[in-house]
Short mmCIF file of N, CA and C and ligand atoms in Angstrom, two decimals:
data_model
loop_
_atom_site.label_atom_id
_atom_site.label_comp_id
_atom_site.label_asym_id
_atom_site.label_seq_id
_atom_site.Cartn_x
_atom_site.Cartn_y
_atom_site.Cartn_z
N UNK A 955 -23.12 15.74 72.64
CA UNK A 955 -23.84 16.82 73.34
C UNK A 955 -23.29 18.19 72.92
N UNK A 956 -21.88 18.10 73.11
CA UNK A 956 -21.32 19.52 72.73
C UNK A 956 -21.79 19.60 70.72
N UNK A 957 -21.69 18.78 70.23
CA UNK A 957 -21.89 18.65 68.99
C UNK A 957 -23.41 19.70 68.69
N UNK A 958 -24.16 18.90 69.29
CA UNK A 958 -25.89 19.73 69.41
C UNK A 958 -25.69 20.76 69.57
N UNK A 959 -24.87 21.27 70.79
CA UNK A 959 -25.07 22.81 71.22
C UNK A 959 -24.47 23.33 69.76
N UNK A 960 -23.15 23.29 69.46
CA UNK A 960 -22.78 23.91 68.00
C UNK A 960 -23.25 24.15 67.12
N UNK A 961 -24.49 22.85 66.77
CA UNK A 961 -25.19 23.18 65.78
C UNK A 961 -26.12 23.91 66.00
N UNK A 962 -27.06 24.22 66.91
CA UNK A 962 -28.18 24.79 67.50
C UNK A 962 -27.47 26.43 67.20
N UNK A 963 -26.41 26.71 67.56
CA UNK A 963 -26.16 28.15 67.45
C UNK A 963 -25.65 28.12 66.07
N UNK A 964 -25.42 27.55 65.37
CA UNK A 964 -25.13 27.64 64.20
C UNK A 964 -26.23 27.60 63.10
N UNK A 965 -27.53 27.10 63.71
CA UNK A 965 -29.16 27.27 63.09
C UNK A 965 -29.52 28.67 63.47
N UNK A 966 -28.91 28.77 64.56
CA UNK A 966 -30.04 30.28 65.26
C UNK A 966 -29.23 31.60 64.50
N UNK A 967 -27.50 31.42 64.09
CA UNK A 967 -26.59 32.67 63.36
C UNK A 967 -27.33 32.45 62.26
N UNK A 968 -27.42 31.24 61.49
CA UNK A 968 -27.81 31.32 59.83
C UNK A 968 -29.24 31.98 60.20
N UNK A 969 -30.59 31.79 60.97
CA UNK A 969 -31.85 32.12 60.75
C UNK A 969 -31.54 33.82 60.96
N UNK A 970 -30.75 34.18 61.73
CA UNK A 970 -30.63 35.60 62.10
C UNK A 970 -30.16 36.62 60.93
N UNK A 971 -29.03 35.86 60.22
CA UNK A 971 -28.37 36.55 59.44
C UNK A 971 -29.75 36.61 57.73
N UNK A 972 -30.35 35.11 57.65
CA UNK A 972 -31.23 34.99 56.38
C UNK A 972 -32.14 35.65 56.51
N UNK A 973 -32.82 36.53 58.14
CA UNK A 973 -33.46 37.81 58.35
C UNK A 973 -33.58 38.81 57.84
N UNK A 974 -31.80 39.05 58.61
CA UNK A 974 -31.63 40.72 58.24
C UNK A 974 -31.01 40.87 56.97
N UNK A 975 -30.90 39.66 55.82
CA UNK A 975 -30.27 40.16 54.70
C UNK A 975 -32.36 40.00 54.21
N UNK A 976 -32.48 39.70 54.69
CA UNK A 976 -34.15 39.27 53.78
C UNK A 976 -34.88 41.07 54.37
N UNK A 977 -34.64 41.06 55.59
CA UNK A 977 -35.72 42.97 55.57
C UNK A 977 -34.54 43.70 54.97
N UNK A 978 -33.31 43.36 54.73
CA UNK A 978 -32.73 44.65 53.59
C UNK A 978 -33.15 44.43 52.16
N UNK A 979 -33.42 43.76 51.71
CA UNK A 979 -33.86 43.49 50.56
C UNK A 979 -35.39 44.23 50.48
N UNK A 980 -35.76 43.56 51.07
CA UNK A 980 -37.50 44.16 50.68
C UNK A 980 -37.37 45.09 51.53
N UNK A 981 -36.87 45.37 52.20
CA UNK A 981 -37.23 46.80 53.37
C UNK A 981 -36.55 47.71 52.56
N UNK A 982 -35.51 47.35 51.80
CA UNK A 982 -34.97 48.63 50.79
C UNK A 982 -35.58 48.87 49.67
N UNK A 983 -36.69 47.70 49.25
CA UNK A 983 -37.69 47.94 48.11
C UNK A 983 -38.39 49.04 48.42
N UNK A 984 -39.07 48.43 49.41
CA UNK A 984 -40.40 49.41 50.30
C UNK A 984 -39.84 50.78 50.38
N UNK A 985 -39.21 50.94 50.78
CA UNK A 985 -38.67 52.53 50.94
C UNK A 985 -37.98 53.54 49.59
N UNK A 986 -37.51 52.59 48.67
CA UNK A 986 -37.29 52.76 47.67
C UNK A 986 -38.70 53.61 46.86
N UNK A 987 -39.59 52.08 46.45
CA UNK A 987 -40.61 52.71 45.89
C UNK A 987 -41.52 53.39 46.54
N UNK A 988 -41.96 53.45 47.77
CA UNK A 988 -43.21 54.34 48.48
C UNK A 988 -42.35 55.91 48.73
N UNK A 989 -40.99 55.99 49.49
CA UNK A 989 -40.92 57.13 49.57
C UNK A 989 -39.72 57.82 48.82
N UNK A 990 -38.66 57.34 48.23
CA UNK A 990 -37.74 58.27 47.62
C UNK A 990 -37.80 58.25 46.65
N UNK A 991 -38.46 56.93 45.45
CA UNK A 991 -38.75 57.40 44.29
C UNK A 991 -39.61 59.03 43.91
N UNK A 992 -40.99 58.69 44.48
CA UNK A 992 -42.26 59.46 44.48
C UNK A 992 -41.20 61.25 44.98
N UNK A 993 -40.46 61.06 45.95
CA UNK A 993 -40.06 62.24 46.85
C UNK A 993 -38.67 63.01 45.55
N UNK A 994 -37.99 61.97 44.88
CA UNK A 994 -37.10 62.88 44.04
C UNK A 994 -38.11 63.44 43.17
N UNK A 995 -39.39 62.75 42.62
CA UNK A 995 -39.51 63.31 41.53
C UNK A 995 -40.46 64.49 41.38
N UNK A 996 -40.70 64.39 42.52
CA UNK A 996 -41.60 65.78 43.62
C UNK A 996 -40.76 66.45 43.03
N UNK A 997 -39.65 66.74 43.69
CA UNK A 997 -38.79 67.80 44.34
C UNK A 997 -37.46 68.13 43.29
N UNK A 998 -36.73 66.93 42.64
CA UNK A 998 -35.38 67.41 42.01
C UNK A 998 -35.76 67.31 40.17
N UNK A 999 -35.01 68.37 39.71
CA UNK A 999 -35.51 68.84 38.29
C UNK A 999 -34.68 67.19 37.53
N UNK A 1000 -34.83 67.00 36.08
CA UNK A 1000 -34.33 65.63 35.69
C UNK A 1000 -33.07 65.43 36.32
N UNK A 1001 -32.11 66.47 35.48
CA UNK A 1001 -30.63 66.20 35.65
C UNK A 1001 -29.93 66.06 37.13
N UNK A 1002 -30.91 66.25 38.16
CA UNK A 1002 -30.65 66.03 39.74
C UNK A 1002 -31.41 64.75 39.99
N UNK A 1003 -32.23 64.31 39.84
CA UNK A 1003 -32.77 63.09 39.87
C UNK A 1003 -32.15 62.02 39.24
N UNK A 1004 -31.19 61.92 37.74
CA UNK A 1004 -30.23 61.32 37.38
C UNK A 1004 -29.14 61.07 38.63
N UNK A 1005 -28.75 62.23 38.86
CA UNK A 1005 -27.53 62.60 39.99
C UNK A 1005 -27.47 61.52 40.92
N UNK A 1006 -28.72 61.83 41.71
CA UNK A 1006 -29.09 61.13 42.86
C UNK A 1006 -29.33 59.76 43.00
N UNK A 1007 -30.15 59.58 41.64
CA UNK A 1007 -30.38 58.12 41.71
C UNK A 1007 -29.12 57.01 41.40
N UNK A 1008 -27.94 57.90 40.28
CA UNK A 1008 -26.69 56.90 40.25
C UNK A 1008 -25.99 57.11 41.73
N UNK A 1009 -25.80 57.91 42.76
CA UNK A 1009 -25.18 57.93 43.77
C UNK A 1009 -26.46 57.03 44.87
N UNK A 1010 -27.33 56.70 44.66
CA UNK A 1010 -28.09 56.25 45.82
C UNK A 1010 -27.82 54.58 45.24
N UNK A 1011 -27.61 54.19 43.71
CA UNK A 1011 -27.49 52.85 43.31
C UNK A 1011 -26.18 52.53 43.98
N UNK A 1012 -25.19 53.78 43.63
CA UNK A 1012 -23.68 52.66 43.84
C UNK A 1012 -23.42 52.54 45.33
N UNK A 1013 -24.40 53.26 46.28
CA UNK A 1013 -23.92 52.85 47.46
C UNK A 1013 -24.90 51.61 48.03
N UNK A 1014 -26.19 51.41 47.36
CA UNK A 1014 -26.87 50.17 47.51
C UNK A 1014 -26.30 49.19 46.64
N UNK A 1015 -26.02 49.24 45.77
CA UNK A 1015 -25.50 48.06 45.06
C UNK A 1015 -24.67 47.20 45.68
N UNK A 1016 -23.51 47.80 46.42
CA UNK A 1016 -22.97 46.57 47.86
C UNK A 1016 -23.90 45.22 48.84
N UNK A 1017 -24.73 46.44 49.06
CA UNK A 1017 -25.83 45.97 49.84
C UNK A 1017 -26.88 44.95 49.42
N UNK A 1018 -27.21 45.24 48.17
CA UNK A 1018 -28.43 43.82 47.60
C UNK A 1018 -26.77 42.49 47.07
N UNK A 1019 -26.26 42.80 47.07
CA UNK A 1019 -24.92 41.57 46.15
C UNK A 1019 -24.39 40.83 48.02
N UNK A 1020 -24.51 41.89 49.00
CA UNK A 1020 -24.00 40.90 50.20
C UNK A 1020 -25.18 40.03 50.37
N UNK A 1021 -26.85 40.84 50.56
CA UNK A 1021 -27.49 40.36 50.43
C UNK A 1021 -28.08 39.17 49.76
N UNK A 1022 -28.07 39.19 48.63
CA UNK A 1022 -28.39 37.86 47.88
C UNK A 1022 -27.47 36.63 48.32
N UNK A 1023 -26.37 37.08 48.41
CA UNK A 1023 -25.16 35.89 48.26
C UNK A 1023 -25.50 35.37 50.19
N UNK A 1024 -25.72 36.54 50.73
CA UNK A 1024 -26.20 35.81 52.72
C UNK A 1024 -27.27 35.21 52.55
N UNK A 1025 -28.49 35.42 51.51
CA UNK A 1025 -30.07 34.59 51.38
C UNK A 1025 -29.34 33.27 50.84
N UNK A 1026 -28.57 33.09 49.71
CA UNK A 1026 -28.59 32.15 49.20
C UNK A 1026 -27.39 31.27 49.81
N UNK A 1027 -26.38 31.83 50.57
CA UNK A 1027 -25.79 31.03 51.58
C UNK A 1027 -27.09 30.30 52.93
N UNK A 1028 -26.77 31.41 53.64
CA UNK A 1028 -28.14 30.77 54.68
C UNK A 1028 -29.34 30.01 54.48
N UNK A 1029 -29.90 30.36 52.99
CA UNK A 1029 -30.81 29.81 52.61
C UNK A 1029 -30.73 28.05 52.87
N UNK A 1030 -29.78 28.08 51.72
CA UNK A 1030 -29.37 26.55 51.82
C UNK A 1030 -29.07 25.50 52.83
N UNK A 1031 -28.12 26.35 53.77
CA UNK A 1031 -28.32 26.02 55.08
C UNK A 1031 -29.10 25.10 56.14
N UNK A 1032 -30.13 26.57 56.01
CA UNK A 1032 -31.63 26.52 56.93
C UNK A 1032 -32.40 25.16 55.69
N UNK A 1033 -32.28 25.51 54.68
CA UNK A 1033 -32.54 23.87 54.01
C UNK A 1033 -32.08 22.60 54.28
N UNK A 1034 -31.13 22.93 54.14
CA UNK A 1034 -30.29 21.14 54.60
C UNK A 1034 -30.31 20.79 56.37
N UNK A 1035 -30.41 21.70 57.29
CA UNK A 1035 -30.62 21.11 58.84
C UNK A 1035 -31.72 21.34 58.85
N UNK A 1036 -32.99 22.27 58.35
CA UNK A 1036 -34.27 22.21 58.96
C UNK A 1036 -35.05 20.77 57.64
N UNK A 1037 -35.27 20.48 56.40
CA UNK A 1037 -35.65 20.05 55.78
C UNK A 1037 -35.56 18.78 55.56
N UNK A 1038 -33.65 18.40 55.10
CA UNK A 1038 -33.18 17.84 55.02
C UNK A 1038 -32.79 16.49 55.58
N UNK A 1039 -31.48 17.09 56.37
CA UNK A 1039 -31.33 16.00 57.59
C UNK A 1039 -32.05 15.64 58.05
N UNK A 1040 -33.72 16.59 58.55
CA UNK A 1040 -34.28 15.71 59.18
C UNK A 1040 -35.09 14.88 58.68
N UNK A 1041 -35.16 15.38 57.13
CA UNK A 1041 -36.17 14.03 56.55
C UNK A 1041 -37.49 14.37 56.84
N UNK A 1042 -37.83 15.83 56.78
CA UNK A 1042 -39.02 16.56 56.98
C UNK A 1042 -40.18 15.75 55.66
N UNK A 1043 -41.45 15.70 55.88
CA UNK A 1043 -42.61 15.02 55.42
C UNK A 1043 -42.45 15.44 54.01
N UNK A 1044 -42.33 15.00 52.61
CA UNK A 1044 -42.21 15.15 51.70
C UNK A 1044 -42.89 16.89 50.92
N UNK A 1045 -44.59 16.18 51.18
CA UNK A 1045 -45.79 17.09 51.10
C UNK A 1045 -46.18 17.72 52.04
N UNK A 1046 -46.01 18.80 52.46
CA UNK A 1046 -46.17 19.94 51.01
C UNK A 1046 -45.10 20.35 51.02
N UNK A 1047 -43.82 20.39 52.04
CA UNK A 1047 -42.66 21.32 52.22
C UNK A 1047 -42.28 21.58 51.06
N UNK A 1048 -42.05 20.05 50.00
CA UNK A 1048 -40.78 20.04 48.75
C UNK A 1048 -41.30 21.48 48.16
N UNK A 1049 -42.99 21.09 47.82
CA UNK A 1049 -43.37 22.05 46.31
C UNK A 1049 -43.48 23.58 46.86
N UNK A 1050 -43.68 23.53 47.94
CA UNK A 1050 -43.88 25.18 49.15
C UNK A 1050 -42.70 25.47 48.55
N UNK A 1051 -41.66 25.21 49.04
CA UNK A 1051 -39.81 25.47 49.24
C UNK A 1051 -39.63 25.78 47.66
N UNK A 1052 -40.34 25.20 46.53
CA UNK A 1052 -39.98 24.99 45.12
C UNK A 1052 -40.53 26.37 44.90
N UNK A 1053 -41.86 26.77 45.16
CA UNK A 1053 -42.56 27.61 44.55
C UNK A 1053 -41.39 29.30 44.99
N UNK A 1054 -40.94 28.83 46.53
CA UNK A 1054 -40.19 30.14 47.57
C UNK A 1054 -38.59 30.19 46.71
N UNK A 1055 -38.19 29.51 46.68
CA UNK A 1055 -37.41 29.39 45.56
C UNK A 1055 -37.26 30.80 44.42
N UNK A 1056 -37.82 30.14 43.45
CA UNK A 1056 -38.29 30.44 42.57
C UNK A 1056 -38.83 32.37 42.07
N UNK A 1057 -39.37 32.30 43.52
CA UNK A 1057 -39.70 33.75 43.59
C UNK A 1057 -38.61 34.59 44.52
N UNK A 1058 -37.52 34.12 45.28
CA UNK A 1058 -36.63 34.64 45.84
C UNK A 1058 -35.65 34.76 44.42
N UNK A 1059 -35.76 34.06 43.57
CA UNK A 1059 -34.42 33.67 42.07
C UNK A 1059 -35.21 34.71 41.30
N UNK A 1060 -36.09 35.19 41.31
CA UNK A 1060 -36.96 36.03 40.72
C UNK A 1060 -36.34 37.75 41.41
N UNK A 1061 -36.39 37.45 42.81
CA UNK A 1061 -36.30 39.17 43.28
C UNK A 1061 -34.93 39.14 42.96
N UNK A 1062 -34.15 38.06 43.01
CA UNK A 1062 -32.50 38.32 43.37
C UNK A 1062 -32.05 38.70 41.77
N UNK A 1063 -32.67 38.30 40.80
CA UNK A 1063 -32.23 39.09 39.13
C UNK A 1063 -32.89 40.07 38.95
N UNK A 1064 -34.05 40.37 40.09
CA UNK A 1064 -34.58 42.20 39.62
C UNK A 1064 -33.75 42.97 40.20
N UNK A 1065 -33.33 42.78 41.55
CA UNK A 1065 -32.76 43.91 42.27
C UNK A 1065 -31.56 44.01 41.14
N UNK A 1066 -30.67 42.85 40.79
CA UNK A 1066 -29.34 43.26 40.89
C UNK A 1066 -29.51 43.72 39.02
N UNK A 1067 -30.57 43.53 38.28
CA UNK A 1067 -30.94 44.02 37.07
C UNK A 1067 -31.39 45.51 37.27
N UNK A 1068 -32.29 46.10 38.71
CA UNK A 1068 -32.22 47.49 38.68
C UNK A 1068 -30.79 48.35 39.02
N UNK A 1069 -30.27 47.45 40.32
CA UNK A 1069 -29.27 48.35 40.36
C UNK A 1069 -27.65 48.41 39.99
N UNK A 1070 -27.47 47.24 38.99
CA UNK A 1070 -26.86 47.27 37.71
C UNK A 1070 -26.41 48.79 36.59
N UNK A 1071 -25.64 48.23 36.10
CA UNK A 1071 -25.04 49.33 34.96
C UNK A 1071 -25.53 48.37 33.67
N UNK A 1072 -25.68 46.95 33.57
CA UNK A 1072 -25.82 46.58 32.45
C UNK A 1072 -26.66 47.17 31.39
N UNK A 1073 -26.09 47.56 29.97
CA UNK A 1073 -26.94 48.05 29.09
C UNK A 1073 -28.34 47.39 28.67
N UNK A 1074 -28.21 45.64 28.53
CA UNK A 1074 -29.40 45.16 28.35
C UNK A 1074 -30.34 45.14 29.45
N UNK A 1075 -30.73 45.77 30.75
CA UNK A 1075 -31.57 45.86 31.51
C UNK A 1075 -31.77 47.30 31.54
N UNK A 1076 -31.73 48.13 30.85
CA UNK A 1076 -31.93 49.64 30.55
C UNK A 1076 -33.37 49.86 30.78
N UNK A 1077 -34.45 49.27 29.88
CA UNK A 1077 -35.76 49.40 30.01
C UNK A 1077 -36.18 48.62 31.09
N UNK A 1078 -35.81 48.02 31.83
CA UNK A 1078 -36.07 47.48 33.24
C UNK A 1078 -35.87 48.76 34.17
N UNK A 1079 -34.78 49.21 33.70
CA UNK A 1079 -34.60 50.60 34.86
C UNK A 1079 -35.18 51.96 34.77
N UNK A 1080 -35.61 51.48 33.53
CA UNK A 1080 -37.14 53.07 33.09
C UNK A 1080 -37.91 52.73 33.59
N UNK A 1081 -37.98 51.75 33.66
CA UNK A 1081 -39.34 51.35 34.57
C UNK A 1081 -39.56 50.66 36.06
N UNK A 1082 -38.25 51.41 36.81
CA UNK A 1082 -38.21 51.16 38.42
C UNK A 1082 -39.18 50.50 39.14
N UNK A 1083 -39.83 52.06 39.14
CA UNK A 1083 -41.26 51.50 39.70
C UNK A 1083 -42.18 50.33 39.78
N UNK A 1084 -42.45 50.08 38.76
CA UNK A 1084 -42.92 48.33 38.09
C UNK A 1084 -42.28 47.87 38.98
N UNK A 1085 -41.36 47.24 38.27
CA UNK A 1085 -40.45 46.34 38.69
C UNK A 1085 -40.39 46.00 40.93
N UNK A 1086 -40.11 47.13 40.98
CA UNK A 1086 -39.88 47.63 42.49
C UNK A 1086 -41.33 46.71 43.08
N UNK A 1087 -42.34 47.28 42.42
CA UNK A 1087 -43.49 46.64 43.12
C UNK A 1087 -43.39 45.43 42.95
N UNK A 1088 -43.06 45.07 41.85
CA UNK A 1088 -43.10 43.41 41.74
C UNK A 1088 -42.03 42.81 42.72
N UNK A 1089 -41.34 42.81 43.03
CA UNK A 1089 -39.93 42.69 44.12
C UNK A 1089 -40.88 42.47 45.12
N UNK A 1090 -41.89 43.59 46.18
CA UNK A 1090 -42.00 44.01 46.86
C UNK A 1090 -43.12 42.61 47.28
N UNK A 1091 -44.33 42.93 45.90
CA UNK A 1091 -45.53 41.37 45.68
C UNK A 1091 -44.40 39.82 46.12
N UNK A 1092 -43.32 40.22 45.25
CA UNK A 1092 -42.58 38.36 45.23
C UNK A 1092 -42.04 38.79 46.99
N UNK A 1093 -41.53 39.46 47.67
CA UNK A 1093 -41.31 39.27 48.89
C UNK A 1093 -42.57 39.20 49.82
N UNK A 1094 -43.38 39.79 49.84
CA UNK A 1094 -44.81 39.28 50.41
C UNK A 1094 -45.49 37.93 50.77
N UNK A 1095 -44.80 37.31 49.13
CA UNK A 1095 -44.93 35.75 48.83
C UNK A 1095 -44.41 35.15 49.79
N UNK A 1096 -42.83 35.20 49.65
CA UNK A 1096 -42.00 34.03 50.27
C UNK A 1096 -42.24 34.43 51.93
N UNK A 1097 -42.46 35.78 51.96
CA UNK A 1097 -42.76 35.89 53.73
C UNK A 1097 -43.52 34.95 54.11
N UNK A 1098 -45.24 34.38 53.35
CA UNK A 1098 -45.91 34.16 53.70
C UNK A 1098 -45.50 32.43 53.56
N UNK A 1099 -45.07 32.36 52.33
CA UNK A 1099 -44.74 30.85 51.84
C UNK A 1099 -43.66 30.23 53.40
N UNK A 1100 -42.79 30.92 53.54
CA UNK A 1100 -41.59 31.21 55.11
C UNK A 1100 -42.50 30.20 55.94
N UNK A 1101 -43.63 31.49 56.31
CA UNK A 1101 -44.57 30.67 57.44
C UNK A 1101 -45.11 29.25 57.28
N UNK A 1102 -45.35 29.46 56.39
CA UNK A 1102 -46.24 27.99 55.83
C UNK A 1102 -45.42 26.63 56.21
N UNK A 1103 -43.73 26.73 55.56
CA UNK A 1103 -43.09 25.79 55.95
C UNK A 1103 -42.86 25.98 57.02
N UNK A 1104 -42.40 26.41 58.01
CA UNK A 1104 -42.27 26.69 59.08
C UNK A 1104 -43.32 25.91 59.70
N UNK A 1105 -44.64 25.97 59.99
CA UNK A 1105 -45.41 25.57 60.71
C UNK A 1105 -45.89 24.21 59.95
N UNK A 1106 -45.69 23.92 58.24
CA UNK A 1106 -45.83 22.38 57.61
C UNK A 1106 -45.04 21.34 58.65
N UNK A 1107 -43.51 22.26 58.96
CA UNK A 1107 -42.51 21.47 58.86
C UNK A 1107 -42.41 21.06 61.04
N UNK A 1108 -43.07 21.99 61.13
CA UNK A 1108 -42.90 21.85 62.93
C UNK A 1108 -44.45 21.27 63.62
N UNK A 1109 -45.25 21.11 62.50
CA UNK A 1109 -46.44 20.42 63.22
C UNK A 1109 -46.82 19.29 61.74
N UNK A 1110 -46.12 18.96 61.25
CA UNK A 1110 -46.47 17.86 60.17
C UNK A 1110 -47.43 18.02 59.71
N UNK A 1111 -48.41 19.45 59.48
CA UNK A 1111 -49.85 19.53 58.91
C UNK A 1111 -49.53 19.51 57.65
N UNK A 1112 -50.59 18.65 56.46
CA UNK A 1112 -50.50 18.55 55.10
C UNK A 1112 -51.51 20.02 55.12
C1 HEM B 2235 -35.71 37.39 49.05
C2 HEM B 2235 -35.43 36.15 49.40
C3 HEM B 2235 -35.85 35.49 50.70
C4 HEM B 2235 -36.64 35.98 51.72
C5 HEM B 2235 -37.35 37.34 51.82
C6 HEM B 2235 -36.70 34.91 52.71
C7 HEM B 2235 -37.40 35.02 53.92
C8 HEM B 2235 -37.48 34.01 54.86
C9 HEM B 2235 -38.19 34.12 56.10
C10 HEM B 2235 -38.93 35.37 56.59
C11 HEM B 2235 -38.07 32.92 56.73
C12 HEM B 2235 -38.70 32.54 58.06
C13 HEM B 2235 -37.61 32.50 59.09
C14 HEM B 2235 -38.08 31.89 60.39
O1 HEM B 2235 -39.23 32.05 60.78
O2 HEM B 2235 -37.26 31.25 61.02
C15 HEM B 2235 -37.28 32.05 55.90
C16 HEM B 2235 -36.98 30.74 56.17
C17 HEM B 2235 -36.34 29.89 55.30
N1 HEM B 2235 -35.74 30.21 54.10
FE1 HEM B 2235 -35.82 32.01 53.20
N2 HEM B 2235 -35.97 33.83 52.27
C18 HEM B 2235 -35.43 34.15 51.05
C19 HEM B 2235 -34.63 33.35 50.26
C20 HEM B 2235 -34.33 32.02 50.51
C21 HEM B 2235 -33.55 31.17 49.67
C22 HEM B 2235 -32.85 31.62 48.37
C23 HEM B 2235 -33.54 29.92 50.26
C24 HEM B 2235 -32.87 28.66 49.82
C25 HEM B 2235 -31.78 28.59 49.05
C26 HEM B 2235 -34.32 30.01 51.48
C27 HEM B 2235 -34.54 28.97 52.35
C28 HEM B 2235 -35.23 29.06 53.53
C29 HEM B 2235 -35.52 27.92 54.41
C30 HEM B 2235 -35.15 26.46 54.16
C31 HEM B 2235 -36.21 28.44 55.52
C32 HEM B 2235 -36.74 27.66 56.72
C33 HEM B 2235 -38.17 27.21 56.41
C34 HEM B 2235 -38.69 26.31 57.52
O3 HEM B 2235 -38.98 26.83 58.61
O4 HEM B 2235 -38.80 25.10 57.27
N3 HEM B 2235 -34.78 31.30 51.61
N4 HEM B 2235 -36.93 32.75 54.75
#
């Protein structure tokens, strides 16, 4: 009994924490590309827009690396007690979870390829914007893909 209760709060810390590292990720996309990209380049001449944008990376760059590493901790997690153990219905969860995957392994090498120093992702970072949106499309995905298992996996609908 005491066993259950432990785990139960130990499902509800991992779902809480695979949250708020999941709206910093895309919630720092979104704001990224809709308003401070568009707003430096309004407003600050090149060599201030350089400025700004290496001081706005190195203090986000903490932030997407705790991030990824809390998605892909918790992730796994919320996999192995919600999926797993219980031996959740094969179809559709496996290929849902495969496809969410896939596109979370997708945002987690853009972010840390934009806000990187590496030289070979240079033309990835000329082209923010792009990229940013695409982040923004692949988080849209797994939000929606989220639900899907979620409700595959709690009402057994194929
Ligand atoms: C950018 C990356 C990711 C985002 C935005 C994201 C977002 C979400 C959201 C919104 C939920 C629904 C939470 C709920 O209603 O309780 C969820 C659940 C879940 N996530 Fe993620 N996630 C990401 C990455 C990952 C990764 C890398 C894994 C696995 C390693 C993972 C595994 C899961 C699992 C197993 C669930 C529970 C699904 C179910 O209800 O059966 N997620 N995620």
């Amino acid at each position: 009994m005491m066993l259950l209760a432990d785990l139960d709060v130990a499902v509800w810390v991992s779902r809480a924490l695979h949250l708020l590292a999941a709206m910093a990720t895309i919630g720092g996309a979104i704001f990224v590309r809709i308003a401070l990209l568009p707003a430096m380049k309004q407003t600050l001449s090149a060599d201030e827009n350089e400025r700004v944008h290496q001081a706005v990376r190195k203090r986000w760059i903490g932030i997407v690396h705790a991030s990824v590493t809390l998605l892909l901790l918790t992730g796994g997690l919320n996999y192995w007690w919600l999926a797993l153990k219980t031996h959740v219905k094969p179809m559709p969860y496996h290929p849902i979870f495969g496809v969410k995957l896939l596109a979370a392994l997708f945002i987690f090498f853009t972010a840390i390829a934009l806000t990187g120093t590496s030289p070979g992702f240079s033309r990835m970072r000329e082209r923010k914007s792009v990229w940013l949106t695409a982040i923004i499309l692949a988080g849209a995905l797994i939000v929606l893909l989220s639900g899907v298992l979620n409700q595959v996996r709690t009402t057994g609908a194929a």
